[in-house]
Coordinates of C-alpha atoms and ligand atoms in Angstrom, one line a residue:
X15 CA 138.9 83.5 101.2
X16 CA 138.2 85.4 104.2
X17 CA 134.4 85.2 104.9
X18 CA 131.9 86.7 107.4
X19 CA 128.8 84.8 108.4
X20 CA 126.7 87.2 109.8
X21 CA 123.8 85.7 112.5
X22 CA 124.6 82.7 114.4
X23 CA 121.2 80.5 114.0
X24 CA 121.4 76.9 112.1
X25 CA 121.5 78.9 108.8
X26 CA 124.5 80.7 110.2
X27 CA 125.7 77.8 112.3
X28 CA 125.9 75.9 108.9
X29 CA 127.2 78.0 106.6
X30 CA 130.3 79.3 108.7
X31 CA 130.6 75.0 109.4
X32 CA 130.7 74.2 105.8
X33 CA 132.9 77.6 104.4
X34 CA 135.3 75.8 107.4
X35 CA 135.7 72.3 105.9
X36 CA 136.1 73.9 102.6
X37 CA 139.5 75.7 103.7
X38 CA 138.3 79.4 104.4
X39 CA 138.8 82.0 107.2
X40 CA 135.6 82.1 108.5
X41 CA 134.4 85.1 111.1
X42 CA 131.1 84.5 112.7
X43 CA 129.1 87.3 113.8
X44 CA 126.2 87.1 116.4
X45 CA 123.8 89.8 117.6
X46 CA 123.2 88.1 121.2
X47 CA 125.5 87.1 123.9
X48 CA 125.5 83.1 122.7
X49 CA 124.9 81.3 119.0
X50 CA 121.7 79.2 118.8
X51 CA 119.1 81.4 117.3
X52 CA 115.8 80.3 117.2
X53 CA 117.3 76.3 118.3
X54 CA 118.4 77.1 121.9
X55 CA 118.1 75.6 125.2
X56 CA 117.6 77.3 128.7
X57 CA 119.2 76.0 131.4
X58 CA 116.9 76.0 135.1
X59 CA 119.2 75.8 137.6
X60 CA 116.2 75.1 140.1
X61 CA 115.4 71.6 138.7
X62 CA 119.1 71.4 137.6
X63 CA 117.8 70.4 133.8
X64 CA 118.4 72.0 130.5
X65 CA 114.8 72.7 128.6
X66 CA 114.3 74.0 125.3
X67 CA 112.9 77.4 123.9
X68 CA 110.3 75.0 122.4
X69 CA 110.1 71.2 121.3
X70 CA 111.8 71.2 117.9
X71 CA 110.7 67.6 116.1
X72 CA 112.1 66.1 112.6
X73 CA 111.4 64.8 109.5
X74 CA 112.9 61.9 107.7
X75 CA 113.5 63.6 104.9
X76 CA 115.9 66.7 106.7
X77 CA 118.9 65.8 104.5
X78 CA 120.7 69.1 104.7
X79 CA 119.6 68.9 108.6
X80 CA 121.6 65.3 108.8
X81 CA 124.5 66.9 106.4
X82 CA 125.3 69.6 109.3
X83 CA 124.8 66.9 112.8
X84 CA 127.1 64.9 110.8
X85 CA 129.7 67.5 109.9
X86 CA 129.4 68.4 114.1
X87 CA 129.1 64.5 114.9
X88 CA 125.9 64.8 116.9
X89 CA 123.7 62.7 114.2
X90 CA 123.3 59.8 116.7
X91 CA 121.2 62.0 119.2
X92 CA 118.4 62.3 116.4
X93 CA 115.9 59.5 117.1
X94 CA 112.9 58.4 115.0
X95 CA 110.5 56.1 116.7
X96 CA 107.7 55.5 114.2
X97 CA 104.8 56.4 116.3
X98 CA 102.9 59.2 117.1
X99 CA 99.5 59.3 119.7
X100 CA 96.2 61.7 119.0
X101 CA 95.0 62.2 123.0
X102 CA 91.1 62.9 123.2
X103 CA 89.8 64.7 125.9
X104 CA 89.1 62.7 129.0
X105 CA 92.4 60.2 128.3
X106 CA 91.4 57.9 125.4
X107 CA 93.9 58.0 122.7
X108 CA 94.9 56.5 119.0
X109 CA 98.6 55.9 118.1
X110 CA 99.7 56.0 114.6
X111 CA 102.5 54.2 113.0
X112 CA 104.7 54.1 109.7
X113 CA 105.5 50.8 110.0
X114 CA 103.7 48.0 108.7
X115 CA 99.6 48.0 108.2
X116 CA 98.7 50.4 110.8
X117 CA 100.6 52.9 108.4
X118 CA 97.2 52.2 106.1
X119 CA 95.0 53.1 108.5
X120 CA 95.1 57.0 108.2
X121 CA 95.3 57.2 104.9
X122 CA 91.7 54.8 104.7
X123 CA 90.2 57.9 106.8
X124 CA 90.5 55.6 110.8
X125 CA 91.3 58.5 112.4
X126 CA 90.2 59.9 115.8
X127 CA 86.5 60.9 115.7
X128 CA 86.1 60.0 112.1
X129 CA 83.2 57.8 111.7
X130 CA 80.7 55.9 108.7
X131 CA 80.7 57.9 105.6
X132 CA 82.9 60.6 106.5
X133 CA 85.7 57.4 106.5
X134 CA 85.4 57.0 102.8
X135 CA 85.1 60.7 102.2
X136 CA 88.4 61.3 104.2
X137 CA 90.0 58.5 102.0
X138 CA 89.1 60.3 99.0
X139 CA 90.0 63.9 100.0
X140 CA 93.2 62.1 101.0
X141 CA 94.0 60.9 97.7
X142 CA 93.0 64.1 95.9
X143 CA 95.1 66.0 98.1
X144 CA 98.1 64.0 97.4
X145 CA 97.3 64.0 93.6
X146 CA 96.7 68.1 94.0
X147 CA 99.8 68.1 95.6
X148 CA 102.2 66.2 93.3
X149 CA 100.3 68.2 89.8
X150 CA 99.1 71.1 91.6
X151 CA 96.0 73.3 89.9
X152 CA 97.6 76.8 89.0
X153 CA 95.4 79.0 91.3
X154 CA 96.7 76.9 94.3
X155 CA 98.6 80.0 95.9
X156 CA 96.0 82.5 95.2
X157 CA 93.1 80.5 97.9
X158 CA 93.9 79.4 101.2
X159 CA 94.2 75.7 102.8
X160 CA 91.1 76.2 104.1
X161 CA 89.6 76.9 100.8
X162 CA 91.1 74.1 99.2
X163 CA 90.4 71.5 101.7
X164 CA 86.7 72.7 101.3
X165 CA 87.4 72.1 97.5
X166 CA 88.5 68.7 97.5
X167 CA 85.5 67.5 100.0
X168 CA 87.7 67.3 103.8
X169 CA 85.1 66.5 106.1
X170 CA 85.0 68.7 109.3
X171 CA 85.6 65.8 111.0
X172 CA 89.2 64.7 109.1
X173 CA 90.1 68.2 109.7
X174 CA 89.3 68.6 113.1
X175 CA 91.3 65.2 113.5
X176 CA 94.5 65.9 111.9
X177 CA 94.3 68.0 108.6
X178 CA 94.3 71.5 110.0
X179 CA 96.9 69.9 112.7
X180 CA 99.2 69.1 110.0
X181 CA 98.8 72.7 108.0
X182 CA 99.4 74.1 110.9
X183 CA 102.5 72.1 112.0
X184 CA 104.1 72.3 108.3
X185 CA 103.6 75.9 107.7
X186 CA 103.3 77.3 111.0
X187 CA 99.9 78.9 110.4
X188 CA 96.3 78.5 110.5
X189 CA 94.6 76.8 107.6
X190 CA 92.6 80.1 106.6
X191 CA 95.7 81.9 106.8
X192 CA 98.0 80.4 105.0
X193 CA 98.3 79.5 101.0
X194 CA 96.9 76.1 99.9
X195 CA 100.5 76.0 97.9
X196 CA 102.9 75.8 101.0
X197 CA 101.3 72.8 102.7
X198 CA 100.7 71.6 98.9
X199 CA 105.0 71.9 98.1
X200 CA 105.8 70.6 101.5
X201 CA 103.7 67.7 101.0
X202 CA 105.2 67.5 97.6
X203 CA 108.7 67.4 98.8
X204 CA 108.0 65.0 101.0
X205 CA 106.1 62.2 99.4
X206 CA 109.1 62.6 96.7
X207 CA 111.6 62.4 99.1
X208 CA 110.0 59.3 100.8
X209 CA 109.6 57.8 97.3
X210 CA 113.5 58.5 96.6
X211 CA 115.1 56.8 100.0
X212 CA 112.3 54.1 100.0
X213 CA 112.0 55.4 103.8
X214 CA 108.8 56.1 105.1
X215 CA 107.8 59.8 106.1
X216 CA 108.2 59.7 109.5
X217 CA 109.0 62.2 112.2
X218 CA 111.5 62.0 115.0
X219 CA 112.9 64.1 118.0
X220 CA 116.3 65.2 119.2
X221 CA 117.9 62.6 122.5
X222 CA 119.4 65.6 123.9
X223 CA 119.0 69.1 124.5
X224 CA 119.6 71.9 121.5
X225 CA 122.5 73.4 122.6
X226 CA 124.2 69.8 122.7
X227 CA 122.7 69.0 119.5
X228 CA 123.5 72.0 117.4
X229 CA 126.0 74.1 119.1
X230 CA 128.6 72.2 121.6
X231 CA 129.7 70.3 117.9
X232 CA 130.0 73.7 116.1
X233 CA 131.9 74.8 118.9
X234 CA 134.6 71.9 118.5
X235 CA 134.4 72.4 114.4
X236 CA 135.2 75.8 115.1
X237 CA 138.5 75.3 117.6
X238 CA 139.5 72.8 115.4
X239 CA 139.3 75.0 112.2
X240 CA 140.3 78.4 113.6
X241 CA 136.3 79.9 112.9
X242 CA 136.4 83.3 115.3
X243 CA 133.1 83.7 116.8
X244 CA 132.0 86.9 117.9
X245 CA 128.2 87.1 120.1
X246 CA 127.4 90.7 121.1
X247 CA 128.1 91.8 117.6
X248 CA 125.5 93.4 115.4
X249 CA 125.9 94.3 112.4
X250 CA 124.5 97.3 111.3
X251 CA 124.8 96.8 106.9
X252 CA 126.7 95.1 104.5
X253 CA 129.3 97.2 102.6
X254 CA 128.5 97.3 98.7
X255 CA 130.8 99.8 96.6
X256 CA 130.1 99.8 92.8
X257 CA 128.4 96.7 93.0
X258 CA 132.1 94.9 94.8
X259 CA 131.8 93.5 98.2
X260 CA 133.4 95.2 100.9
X261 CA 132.7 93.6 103.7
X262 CA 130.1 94.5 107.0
X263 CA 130.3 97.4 109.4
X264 CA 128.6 96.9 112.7
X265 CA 126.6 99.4 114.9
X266 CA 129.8 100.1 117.4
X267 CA 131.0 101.6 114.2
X268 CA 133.7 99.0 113.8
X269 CA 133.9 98.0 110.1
X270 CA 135.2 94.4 108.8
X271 CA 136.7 93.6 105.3
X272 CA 135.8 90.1 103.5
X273 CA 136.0 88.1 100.3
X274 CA 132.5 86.8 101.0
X275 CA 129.9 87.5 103.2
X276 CA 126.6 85.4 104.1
X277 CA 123.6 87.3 105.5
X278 CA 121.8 84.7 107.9
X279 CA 119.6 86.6 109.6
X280 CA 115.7 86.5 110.2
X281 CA 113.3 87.9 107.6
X282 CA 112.2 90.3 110.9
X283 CA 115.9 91.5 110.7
X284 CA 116.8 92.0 107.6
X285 CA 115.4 95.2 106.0
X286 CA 118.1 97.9 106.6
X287 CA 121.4 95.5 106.2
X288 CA 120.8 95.6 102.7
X289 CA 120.7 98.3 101.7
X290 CA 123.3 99.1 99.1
X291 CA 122.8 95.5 97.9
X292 CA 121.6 96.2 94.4
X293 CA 118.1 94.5 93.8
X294 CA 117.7 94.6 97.9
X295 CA 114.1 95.5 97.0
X296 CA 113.7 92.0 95.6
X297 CA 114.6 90.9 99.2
X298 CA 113.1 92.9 101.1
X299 CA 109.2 92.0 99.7
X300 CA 109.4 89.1 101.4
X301 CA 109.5 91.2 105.0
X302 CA 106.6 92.8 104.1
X303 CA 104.7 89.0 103.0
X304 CA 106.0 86.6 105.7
X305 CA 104.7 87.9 108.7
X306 CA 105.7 86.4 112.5
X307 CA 103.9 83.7 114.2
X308 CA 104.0 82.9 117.7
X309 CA 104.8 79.7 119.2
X310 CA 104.3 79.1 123.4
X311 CA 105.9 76.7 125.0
X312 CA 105.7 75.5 128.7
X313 CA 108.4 73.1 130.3
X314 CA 106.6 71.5 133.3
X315 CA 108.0 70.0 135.7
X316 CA 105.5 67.9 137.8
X317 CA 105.5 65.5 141.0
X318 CA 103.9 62.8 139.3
X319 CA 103.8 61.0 136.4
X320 CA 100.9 61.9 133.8
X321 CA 101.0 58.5 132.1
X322 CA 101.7 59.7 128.2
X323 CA 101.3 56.8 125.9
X324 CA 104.0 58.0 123.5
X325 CA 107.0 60.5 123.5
X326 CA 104.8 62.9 121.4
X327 CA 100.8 63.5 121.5
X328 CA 98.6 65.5 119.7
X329 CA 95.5 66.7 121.5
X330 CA 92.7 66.1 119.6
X331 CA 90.2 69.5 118.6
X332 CA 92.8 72.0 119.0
X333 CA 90.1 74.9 117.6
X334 CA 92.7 76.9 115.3
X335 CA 95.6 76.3 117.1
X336 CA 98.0 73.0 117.8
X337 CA 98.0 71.7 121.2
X338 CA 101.4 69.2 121.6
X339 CA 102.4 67.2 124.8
X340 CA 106.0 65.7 124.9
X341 CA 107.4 63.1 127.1
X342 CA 111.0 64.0 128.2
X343 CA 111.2 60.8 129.8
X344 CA 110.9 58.9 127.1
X345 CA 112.8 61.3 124.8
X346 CA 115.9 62.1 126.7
X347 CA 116.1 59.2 128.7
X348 CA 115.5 61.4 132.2
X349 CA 115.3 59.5 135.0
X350 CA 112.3 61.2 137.0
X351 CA 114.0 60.6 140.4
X352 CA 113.0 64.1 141.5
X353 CA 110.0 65.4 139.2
X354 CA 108.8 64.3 135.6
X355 CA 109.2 67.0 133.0
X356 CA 106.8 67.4 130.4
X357 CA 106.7 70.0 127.8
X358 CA 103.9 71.4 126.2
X359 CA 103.7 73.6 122.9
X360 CA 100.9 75.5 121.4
X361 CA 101.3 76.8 117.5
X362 CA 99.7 80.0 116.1
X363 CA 99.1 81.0 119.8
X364 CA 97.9 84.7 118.6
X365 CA 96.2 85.0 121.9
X366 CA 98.1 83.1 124.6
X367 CA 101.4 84.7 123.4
X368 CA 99.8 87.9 125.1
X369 CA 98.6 86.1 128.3
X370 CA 100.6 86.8 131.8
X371 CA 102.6 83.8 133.0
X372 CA 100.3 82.5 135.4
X373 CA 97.5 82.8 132.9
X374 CA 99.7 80.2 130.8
X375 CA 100.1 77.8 133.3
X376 CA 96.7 77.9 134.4
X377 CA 95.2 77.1 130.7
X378 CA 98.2 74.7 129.8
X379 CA 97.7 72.6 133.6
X380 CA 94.1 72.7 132.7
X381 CA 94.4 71.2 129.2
X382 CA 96.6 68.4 130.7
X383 CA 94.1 67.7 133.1
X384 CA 91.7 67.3 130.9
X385 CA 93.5 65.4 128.6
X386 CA 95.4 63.2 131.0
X387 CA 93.8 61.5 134.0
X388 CA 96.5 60.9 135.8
X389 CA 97.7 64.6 136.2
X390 CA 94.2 65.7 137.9
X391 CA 95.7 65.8 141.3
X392 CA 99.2 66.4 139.6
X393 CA 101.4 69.7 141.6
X394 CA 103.7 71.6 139.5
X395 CA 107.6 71.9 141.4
X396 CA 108.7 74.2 138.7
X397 CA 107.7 75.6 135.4
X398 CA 109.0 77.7 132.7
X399 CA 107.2 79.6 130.1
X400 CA 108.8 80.3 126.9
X401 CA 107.1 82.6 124.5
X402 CA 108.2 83.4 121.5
X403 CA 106.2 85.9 119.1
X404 CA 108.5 85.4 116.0
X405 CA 108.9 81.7 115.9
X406 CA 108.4 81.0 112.5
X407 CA 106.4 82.9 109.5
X408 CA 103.0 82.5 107.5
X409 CA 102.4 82.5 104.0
X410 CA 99.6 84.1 102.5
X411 CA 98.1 83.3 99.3
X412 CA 99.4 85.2 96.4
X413 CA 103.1 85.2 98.1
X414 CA 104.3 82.4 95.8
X415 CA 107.5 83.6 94.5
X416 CA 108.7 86.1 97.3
X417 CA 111.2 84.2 99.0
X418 CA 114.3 85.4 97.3
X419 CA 117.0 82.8 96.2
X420 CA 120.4 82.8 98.5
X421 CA 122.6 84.2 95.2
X422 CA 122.6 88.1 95.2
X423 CA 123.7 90.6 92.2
X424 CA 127.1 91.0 94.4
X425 CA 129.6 88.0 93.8
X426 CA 130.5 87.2 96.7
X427 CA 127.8 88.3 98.8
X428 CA 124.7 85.3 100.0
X429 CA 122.0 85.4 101.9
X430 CA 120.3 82.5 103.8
X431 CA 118.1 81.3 106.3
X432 CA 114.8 79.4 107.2
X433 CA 112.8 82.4 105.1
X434 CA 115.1 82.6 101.6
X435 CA 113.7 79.7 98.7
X436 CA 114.3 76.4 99.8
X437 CA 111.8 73.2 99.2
X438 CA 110.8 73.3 102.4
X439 CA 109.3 76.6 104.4
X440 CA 110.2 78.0 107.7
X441 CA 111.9 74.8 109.4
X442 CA 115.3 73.8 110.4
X443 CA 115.7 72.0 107.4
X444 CA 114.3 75.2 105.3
X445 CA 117.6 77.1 107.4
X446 CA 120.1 74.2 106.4
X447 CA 119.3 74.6 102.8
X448 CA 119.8 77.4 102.6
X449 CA 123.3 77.8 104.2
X450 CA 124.3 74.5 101.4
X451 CA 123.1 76.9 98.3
X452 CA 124.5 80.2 100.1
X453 CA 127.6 78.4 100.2
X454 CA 127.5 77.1 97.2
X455 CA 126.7 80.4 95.4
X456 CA 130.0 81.7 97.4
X457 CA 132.2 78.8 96.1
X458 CA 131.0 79.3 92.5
X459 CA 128.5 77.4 90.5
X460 CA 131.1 74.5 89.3
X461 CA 131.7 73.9 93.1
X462 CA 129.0 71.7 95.1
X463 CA 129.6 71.4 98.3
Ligands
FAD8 C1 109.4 77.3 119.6 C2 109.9 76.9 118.2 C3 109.5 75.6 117.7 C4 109.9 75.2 116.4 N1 109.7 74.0 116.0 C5 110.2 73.5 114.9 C6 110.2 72.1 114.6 O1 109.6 71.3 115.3 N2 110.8 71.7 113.4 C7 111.4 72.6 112.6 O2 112.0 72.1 111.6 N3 111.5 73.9 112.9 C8 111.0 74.4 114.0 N4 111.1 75.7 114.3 C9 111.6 76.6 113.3 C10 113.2 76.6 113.4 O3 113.7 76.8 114.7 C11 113.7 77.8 112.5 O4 113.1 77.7 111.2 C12 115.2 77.8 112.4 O5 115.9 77.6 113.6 C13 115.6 79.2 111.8 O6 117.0 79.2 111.7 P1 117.7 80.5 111.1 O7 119.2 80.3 111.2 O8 117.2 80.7 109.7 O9 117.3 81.8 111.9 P2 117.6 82.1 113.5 O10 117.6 80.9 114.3 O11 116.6 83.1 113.9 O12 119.0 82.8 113.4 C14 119.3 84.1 113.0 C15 120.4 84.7 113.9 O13 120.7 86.0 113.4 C16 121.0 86.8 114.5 N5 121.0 88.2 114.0 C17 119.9 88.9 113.7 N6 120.2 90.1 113.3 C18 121.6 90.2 113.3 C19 122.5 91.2 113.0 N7 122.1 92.5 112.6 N8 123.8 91.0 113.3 C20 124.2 89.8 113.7 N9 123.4 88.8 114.0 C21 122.1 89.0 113.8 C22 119.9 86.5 115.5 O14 120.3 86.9 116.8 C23 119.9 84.9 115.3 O15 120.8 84.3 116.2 C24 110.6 76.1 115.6 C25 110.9 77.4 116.0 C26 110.6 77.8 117.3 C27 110.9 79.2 117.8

């Protein structure tokens, strides 16, 4: 067949990968000047280092993620450690394991700043939640995280540790944002997932930077399989006539004909290229219910080292937002000859994505410094501020439902990405999903990838 992938993100990425190996003509077209998507790096040429748009982590259970670093033969630069480190204010810290007893610990309520009864009331809320999770009560998408942790007894202090942390690391929103159900299915998904490979859930970062992760491979897939990419082409709609497939036409005018077509752009793009999709108004609810959220990112490059106990940390009291540090020493092996580069991320950052640059820096330096001893007399030789407003999207209660499967009314015709139904929400495993069932739905039902 001669397909058209249209948006070159991991959804995209994957889908035109995977059409390849199957024996098509692939065509792969991309709004912007390179592929990458959200899952990009950004070369500084004054520290001569490669940063990312933000510090993208992994979890065990990522099979469709695996499936597509195998198919580009970059699964070796995935690495999962088996620790992670809650950092309290002033330097004293708490590292968690999945290995052995310390893996207990959490789930008996030790966590940071959770003491006497509230243990045993964290233990209990812990095991509710999980029950809640796997047999879920049927109003859990019409409340809010927040409301159901009140439900199930949380104590403040179990959220303020990690809970509202977690909600807002799985579903990229605040806790009195988002549906109870998303954190509930992901939660779901994983414990099932864990249970199925006897692995533990674990999480676990890339060895080298995005663009040699997901892209370079694509690239050499790509040669190898004659896939054309095109960047600096936008397509303007998807050409429907009597319910056949016709192919794309792009703003310059320019139209393309194709045997198949996969859609695998952002929800925030969508609206428009569909429209003489029949049923497009299915689609399109879910632009008006998964809103944007922003993430902010600073790579920092310092003269000294701050003296992280662990690749990753998780600073403790984050109030409504997640405060992460990571180690690039560690994680990429970087020999700190010249400076040490640390990165720092802050989810749902409503109001810091609308802060200047140097008002960034100045309230991300002060948070290390406060966090981090060793970084009190720290001098930064170069930083970079990445903000990104549409990084990922919430969920609000009563939105079970909206995220439209990747199989249209046209044959011939998918959509995917990190937004369409997947069992996981908007994560890179959520976009390689959803290019294996868009793909699938192309080749026909009796033909799994
Ligand atoms: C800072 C940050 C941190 C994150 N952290 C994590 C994490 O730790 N773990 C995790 O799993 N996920 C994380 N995510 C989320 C993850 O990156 C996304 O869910 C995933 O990359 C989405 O991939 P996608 O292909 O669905 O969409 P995208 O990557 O957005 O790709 C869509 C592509 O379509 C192109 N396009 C749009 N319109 C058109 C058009 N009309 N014509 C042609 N092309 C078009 C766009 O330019 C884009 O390249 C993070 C995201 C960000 C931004």
């Amino acid at each position: 067949m001669n397909c058209l992938v249209v948006g070159g993100g991991l959804a995209g990425l994957a889908s035109a990968v995977w059409l390849a190996e199957a024996g098509h003509r692939v065509t792969l077209l991309e709004r912007r000047g390179a592929l990458g998507g959200r899952t990009i790096a950004i070369p500084q040429a004054e520290v001569d280092d490669i940063p990312d748009n933000g510090q993208h982590v992994f979890a065990s259970g990522y099979q469709h993620l695996f499936r597509y670093l195998e198919s580009v033969g970059t699964r070796e630069h995935v690495r999962f450690p088996g620790t992670m480190t809650f950092r309290m204010p002033g330097g004293a810290w708490q590292q968690q394991s999945v290995k052995g007893l310390a893996a207990l610990r959490p789930a008996l309520g030790d966590l940071p700043g959770v003491t006497g009864l509230d243990r045993a009331r964290t233990a209990v809320a812990q095991a509710r939640l999980i029950r809640q999770s796997l047999r879920q009560p049927a109003d859990l998408d019409e409340i809010t995280a927040d409301e159901w942790f009140r439900r199930i007894g949380m104590p403040a202090s179990a959220r303020k540790a990690q809970w509202d942390g977690i909600v807002i690391g799985l579903t990229g929103d605040k806790p009195d944002i988002s549906s109870a159900k998303v954190p509930a299915d992901l939660l779901a998904t994983g414990i099932r997932r864990a249970i199925a490979t006897r692995t533990p859930v674990s999480i676990g970062y890339p060895t080298v930077d995005l663009d040699t992760l997901f892209i370079r491979g694509a690239e050499k897939v790509f040669a190898e399989r004659g896939v054309t990419v095109r960047t600096s082409a936008t397509v303007r709609c998807v050409d429907v006539q009597d319910g056949h497939l016709q192919g794309v036409t792009l703003v310059s005018g320019e139209s393309l004909r194709a045997d198949a077509v996969i859609c695998a752009v952002p929800v925030w793009k969508v609206r428009g290229l569909l429209d003489q999709v029949p049923g497009h108004e299915v689609i399109y609810r879910a632009c008006e219910h998964l809103t944007p959220v922003p993430i902010v990112s600073v790579n920092l490059y310092l003269d000294r080292s701050i003296e992280m106990a662990d690749w990753g940390e998780i600073l403790y009291g984050g109030e409504g937002v997640l405060e992460q540090v990571w180690d690039r020493q560690r994680m990429h092996g970087r020999d700190p000859v010249k400076t040490w580069f640390y990165s720092t991320t802050v989810s749902a950052a409503y109001e810091l994505v609308r802060c200047s640059n140097a008002e960034i820096l100045e309230q991300q330096l002060g948070m290390l410094r406060r966090y981090y001893p060793a970084a009190r007399d720290a001098q930064v030789v170069h930083s970079h501020i990445v903000r990104m407003p549409a990084s990922t999207f919430a969920q609000r209660p009563g939105t079970a439902g909206v995220r439209p499967p990747q199989r249209t009314q046209v044959p011939g015709l998918a959509i995917a990405g990190d937004w369409t139904r997947t069992d996981w929400t908007t994560t890179m495993e959520g976009a390689c999903q959803s290019a294996t069932l868009a793909v699938e739905a192309i080749l026909g039902e009796g033909r799994p990838l």
